[in-house]
XYZ file of N, CA, C and O in Angstrom:
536
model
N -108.891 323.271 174.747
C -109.040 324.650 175.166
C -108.761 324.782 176.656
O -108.064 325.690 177.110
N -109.534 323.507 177.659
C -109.330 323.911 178.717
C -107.468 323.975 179.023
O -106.994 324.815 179.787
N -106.868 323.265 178.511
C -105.625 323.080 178.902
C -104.793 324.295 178.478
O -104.143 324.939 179.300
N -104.832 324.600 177.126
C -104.484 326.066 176.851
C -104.493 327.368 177.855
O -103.516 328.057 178.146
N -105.923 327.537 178.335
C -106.739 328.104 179.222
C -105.581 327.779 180.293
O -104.975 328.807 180.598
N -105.065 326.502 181.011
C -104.578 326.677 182.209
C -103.462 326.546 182.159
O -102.872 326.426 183.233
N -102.717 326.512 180.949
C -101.205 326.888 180.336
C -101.327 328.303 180.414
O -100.266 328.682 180.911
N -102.025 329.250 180.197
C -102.182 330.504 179.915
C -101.810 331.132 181.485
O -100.789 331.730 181.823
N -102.995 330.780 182.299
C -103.577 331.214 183.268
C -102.330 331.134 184.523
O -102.112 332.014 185.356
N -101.758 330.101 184.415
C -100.530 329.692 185.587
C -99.331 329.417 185.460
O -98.634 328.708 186.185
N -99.004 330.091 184.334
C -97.715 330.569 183.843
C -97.485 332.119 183.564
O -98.285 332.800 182.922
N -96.298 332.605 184.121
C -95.684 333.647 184.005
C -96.078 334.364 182.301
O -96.386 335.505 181.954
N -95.902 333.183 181.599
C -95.875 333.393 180.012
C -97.822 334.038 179.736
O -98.048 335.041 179.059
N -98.706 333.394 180.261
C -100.150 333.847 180.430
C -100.225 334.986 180.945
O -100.791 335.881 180.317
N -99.676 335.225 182.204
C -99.689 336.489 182.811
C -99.031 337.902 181.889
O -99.543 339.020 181.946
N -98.223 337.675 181.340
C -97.565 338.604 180.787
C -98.767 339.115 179.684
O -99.150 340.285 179.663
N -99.388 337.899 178.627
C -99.804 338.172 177.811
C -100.755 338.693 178.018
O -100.893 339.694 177.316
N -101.948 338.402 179.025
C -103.349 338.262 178.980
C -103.640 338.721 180.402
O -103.266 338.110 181.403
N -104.374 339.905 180.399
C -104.938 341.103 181.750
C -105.692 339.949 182.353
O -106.245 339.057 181.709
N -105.649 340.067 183.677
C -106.552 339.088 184.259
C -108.625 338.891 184.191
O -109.419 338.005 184.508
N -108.749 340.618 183.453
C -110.065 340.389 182.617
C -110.276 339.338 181.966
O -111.129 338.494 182.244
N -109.244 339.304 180.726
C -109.094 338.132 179.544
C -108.956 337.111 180.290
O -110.088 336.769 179.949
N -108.750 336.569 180.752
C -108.128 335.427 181.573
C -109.679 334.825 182.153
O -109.995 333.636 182.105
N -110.414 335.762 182.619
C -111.692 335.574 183.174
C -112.752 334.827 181.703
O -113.166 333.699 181.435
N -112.871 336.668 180.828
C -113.504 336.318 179.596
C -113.404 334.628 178.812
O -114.256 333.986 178.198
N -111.783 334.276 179.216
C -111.378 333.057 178.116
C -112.005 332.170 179.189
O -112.667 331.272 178.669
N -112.004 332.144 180.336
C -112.535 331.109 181.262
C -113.963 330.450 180.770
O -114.276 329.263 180.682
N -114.840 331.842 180.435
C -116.335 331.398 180.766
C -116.539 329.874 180.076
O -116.966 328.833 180.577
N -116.077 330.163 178.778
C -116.603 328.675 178.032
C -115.761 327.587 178.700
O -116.308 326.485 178.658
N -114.965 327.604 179.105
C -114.415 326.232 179.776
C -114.955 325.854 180.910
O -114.952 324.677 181.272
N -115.559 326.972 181.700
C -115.779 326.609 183.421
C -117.486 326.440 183.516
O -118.176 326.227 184.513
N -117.944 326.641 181.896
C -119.737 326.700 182.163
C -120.035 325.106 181.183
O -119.188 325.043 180.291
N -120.594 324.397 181.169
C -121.274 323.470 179.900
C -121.085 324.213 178.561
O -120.958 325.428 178.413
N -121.090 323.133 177.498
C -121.334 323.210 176.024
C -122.649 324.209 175.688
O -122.835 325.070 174.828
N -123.455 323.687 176.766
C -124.998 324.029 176.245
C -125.150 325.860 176.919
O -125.758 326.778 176.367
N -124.549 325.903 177.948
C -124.213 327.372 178.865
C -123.780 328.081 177.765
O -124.484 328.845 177.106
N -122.473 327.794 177.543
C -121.562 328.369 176.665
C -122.340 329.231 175.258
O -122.405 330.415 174.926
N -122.730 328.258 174.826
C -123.873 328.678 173.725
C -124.658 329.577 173.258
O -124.819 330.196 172.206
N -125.318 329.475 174.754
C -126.744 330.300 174.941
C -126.344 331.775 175.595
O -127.262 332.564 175.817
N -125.310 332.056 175.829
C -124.442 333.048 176.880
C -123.061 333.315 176.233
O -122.468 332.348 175.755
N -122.534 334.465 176.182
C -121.551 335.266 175.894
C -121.285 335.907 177.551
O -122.135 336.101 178.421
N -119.966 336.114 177.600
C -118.757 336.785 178.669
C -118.252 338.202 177.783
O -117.218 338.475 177.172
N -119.441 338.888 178.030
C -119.011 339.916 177.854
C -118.050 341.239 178.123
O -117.573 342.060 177.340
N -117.940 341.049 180.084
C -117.204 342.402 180.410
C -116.981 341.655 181.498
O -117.680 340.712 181.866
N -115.654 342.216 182.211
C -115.351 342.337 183.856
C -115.126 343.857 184.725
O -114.103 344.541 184.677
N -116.370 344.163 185.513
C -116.306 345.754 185.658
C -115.939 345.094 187.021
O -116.452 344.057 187.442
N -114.598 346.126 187.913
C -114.881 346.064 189.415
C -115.233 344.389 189.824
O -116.221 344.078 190.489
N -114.428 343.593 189.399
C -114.157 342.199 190.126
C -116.043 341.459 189.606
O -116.400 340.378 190.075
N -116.788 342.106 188.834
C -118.287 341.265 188.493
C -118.120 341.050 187.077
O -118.162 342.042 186.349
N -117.898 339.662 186.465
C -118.259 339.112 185.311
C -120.000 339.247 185.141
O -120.925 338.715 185.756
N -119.952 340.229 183.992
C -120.924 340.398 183.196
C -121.141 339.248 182.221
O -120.184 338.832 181.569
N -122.385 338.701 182.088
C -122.485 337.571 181.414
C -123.744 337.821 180.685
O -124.679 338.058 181.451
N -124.082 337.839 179.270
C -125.516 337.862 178.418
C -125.586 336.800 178.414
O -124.818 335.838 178.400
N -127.143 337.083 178.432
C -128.067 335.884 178.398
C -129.087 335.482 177.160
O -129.956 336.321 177.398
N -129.451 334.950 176.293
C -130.498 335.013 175.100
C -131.896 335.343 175.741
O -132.566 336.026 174.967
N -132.663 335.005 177.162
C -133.710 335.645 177.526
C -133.729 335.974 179.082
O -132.798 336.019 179.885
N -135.381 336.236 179.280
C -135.289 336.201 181.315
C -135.226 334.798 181.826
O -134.880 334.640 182.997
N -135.525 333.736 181.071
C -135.636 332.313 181.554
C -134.306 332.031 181.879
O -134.067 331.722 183.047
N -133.184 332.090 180.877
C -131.773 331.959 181.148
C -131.083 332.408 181.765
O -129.927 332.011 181.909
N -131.733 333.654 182.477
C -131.229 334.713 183.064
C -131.293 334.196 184.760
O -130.308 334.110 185.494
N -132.947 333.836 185.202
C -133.191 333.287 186.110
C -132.549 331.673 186.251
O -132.177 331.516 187.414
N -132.388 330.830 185.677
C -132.087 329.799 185.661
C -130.220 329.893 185.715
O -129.831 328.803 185.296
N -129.319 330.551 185.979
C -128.090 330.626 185.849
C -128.489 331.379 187.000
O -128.199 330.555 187.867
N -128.881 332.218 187.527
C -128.708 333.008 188.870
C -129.075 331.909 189.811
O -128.651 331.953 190.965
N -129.589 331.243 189.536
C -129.602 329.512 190.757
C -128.447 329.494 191.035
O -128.076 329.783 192.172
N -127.164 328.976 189.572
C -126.320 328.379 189.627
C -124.788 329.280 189.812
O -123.629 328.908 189.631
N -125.281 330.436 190.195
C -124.155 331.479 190.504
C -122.765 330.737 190.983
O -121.759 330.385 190.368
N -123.192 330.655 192.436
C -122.169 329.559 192.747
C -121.566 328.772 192.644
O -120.486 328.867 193.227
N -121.830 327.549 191.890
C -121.144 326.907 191.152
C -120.137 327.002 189.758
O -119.206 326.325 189.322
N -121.076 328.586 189.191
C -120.149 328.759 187.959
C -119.042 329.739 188.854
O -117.883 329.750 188.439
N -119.301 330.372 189.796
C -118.190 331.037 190.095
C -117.069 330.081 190.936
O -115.878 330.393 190.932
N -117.456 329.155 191.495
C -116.533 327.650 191.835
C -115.513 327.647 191.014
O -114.322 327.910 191.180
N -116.620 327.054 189.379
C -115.406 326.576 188.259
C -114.934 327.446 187.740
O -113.886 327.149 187.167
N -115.314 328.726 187.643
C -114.159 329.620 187.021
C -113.245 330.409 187.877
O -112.561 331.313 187.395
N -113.207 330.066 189.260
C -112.302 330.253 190.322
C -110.689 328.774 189.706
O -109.507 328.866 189.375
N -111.813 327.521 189.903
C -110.786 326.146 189.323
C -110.133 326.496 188.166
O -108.921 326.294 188.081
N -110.861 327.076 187.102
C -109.846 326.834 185.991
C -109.041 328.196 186.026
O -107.905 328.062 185.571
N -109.346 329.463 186.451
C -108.227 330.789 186.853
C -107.704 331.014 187.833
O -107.578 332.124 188.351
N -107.112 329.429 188.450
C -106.342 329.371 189.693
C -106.843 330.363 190.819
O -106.066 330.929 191.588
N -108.303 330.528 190.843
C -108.287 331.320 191.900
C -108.811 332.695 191.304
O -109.796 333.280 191.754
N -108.153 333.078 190.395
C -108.898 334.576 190.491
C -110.043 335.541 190.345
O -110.807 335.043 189.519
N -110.333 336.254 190.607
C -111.593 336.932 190.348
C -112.351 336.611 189.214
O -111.932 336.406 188.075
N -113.460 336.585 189.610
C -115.262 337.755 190.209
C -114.676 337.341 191.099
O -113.880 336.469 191.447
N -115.387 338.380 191.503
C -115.950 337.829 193.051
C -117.696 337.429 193.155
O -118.390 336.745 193.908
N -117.969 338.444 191.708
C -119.545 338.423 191.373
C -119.677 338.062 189.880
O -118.762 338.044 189.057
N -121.518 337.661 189.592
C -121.536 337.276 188.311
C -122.708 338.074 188.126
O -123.567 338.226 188.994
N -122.734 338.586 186.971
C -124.508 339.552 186.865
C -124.800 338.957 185.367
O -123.849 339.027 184.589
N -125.919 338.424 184.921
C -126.239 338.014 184.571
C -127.668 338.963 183.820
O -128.616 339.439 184.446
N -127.433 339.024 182.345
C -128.301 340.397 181.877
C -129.009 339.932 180.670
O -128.355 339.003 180.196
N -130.030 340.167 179.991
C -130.324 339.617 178.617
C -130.021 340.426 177.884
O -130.198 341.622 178.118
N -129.376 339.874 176.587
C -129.112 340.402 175.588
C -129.717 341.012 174.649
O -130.593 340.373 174.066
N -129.520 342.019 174.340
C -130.285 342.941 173.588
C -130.460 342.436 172.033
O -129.507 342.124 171.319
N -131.987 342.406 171.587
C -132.043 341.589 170.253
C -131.469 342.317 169.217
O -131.836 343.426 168.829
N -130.396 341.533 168.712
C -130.117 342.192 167.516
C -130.970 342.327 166.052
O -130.744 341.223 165.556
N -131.391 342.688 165.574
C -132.483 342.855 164.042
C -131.068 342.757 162.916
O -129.932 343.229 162.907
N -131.878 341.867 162.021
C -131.377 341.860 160.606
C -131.200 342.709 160.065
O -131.407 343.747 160.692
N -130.709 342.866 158.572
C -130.980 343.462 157.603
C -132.278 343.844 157.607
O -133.096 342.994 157.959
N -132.743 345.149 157.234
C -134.512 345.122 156.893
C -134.667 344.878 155.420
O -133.838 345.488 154.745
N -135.268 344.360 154.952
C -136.016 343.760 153.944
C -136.917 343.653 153.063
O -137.775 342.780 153.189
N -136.919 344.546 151.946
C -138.359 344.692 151.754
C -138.842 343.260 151.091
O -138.223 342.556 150.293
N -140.145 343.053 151.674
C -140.706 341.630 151.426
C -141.337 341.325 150.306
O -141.452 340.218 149.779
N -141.918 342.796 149.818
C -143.227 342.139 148.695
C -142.541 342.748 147.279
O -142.102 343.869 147.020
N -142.636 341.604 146.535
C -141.581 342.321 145.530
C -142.483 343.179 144.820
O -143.711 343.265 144.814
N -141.231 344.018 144.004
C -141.069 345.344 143.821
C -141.504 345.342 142.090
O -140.800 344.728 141.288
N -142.769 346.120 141.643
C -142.754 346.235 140.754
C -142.493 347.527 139.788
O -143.127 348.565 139.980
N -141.488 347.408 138.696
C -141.027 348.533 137.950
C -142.436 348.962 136.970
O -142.909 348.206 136.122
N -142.980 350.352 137.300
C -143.456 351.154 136.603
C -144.945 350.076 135.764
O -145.235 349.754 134.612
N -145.453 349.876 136.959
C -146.662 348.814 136.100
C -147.626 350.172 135.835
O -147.591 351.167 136.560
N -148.278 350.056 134.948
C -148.886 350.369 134.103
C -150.667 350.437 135.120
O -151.085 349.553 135.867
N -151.442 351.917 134.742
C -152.604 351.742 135.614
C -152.636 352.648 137.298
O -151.922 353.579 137.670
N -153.659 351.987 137.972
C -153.846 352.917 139.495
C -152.378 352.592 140.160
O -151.732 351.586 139.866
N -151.983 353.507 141.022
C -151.057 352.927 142.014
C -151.733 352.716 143.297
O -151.316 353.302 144.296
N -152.700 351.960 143.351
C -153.433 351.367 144.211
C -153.133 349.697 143.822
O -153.093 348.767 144.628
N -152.984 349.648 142.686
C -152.819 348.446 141.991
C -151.373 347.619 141.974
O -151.150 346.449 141.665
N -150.326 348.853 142.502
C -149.519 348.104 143.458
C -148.991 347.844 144.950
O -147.927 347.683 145.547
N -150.465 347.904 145.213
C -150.395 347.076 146.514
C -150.694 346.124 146.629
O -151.743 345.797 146.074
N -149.913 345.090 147.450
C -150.025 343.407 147.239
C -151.372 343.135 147.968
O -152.308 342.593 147.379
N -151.437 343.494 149.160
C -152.942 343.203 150.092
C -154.517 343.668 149.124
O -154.968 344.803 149.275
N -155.188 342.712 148.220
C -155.784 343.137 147.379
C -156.918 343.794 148.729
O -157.485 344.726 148.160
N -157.434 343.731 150.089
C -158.461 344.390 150.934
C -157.735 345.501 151.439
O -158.583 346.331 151.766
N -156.679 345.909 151.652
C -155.857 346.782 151.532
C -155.925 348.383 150.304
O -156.046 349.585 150.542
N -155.765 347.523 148.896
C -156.114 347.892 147.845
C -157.158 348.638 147.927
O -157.146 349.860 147.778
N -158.379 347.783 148.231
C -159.253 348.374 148.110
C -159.932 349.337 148.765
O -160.866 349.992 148.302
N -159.285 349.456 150.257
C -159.500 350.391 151.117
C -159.153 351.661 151.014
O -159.597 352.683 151.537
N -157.897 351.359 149.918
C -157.016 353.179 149.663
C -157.662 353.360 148.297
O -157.216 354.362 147.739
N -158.583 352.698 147.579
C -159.132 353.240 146.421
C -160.442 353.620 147.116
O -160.711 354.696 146.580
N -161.342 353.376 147.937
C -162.002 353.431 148.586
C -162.228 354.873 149.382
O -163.112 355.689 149.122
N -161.029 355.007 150.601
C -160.891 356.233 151.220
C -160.354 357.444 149.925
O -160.551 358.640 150.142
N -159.806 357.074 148.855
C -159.219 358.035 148.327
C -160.626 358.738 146.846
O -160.865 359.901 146.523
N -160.846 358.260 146.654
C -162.490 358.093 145.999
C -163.392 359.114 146.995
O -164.090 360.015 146.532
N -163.265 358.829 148.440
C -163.949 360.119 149.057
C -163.641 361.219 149.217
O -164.323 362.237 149.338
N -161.778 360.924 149.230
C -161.151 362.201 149.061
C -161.392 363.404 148.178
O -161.349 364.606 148.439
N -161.650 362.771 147.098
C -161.533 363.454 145.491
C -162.632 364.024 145.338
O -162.705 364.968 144.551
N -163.790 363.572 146.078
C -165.054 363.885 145.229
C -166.119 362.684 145.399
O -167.199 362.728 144.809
């Protein structure tokens, strides 16, 4: 990859293809560690600052140490070109599918208090609803 990356990057043939954003974006994983790479996505280049997500605030703080150095190597492997800056943001949690958990019973027979799985639960809505009524 890295070599691709600097076939791309310092040839006429790279330039043509690939905005010097992309050029940045394709950098990150070559110019950061395996383990960087990973934990972090290269998301955007606004105004010369590589935007970079982070999985939390720990990763967030712990890469703002190393600003300098990642902006070193991704200066080395894009011959030079921009950030000039790196901002460094956590990533917003993405949620699953939602799920319903407690399986689902067809038309049981009896209270519909009786299908609720939490039997102290249960008994709390037969309970409050018992005062309701009367």
């Amino acid at each position: 990859m890295k070599r691709v990356l600097q076939l791309l990057t310092g040839s006429k043939t790279g330039e043509r293809f690939l905005t010097p954003e992309q050029r940045i974006l394709a950098a990150w994983p070559v110019a950061v560690s395996k383990v960087i790479a990973r934990r972090t996505e290269a998301a955007a280049v606004r105004d010369g600052v590589l935007i970079v997500e982070v999985e939390d605030k720990l990763w967030q703080s712990q890469l703002k140490g190393l600003r300098g150095q990642i902006l070193a190597s991704i200066h080395r492997v894009t011959s030079g070109e921009e950030p000039k800056e790196i901002k460094f943001r956590v990533r917003a949690q993405r949620l699953g599918p939602m799920r319903e958990t407690l399986p689902v019973r067809d038309k049981m027979p009896g209270d519909d208090a009786d299908r609720i799985a939490d039997p102290m639960l249960g008994r709390i809505y037969k309970a409050k609803r018992k005062r309701a009524t009367g």
